[in-house]
Phi, psi and omega in degrees: 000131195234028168198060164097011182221059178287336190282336185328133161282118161226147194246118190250126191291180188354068155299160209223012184193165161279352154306279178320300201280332166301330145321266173355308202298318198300354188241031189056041155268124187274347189227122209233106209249114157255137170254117178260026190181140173294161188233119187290007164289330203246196177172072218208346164095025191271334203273116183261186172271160181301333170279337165296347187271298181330292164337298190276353157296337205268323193270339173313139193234334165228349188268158175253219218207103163251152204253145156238153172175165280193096199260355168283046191221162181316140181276005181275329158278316191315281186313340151283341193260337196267323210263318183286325154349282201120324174348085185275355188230127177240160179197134170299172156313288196243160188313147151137184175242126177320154183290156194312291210325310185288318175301320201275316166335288181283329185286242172026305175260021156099333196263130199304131127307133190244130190270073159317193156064359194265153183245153196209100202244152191339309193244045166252143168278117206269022163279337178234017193289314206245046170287304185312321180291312194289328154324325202235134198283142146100001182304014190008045164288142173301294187200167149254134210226109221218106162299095194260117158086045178311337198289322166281122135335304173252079199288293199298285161032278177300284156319265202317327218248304206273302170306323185275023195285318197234136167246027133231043155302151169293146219207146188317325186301314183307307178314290200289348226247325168268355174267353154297336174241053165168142190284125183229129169253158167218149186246140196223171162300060217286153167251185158275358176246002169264318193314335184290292166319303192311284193297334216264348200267355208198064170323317199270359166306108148333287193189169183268160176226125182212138209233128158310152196171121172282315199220133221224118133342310185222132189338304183252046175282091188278106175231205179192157202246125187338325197233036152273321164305248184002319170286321184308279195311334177312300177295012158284000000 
């Protein structure tokens, strides 16, 4: 990384081999995203078997390993199925919060929840964007994992260019101003000619997220194809 952002976190979503995610790492990804339950967004063979994720836990070498699956289940399976991974980090399938009982679970055997799936379109009021999270006691979050301007193509475009036309869009201000008060990644379209701006523009950001994807379902599914993830991080 060459310009002031070695601490940047960055987290790559539905890895599908231990080729891929050893790449990713060697190219400073810290967060290494398996899916263990289909995501009804995508629709692309990304959904591995639980042994598949071990294998790929096993070739990581500093980075960790987060499991996505279906955080509505008994916490006794949850926690078998995470512990046969390898996993240290978990993030549900679709937005929300696992039930208390799957939180006291996963906090007890050490592993962290990573809260995914919330969206953040041109005209929310970021006053109620983490209302549901911040409500609820006891969230053994990790992180926040926060899709901005899905709806847009050209998200960062927009937000930089476009939002401050009107002020009461959501805003470049909004972004840095809710990741001060909560560890937050966030995902944009991102390019090899954007990331730079994007991250050095959004100080108070933990670190990107960013999710693999051949084929997509919905207008506003955000994915990237491995070896477009892969130029980003280059330009890093």
């Amino acid at each position: 990384m060459s310009f002031g952002v070695a601490s940047l976190i960055i987290k790559v979503d539905r890895v599908r081999s231990s080729r891929e995610a050893t790449t990713l790492e060697k190219l400073g990804a810290k967060l290494i995203g398996v899916s263990l339950s289909p995501d009804p967004r995508f629709d692309d063979g990304r959904t591995l078997r639980v042994e598949e994720a071990g294998e790929i836990g096993r070739t990581l070498e500093q980075a960790t390993l987060v499991a996505t699956l279906e955080l509505n289940d008994d916490p006794r399976r949850i926690r078998r199925i995470v512990a046969a991974a390898g996993a240290r980090l978990v993030q549900p399938v679709t937005v929300g919060v696992p039930p208390a009982e799957v939180r006291v679970a996963l906090r007890d055997a050490g592993i962290g929840i990573v809260y995914s799936g919330i969206e953040i379109a041109h005209d929310d009021d970021p006053a109620w964007i983490f209302d549901a999270y911040d409500g609820t006691p006891d969230l053994n979050a990790a992180f926040f994992q926060a899709e901005v301007l899905p709806e847009y193509r050209g998200s960062w475009a927009f937000l930089r260019d476009r939002s401050p036309e009107y002020q009461e869009e959501f805003q470049i201000a909004d972004l840095n101003g809710l990741a001060a008060e909560r560890p937050l990644l966030v995902g944009f379209d991102y390019t090899a000619d954007n990331v730079e701006e994007i991250v050095t523009t959004l100080p108070e950001v933990q670190g990107i997220a960013l999710t693999l994807a051949e084929r997509v379902r919905r207008g506003d599914a955000r994915g990237q194809l491995y070896t477009d993830a892969v130029r980003v991080l280059r330009a890093l």
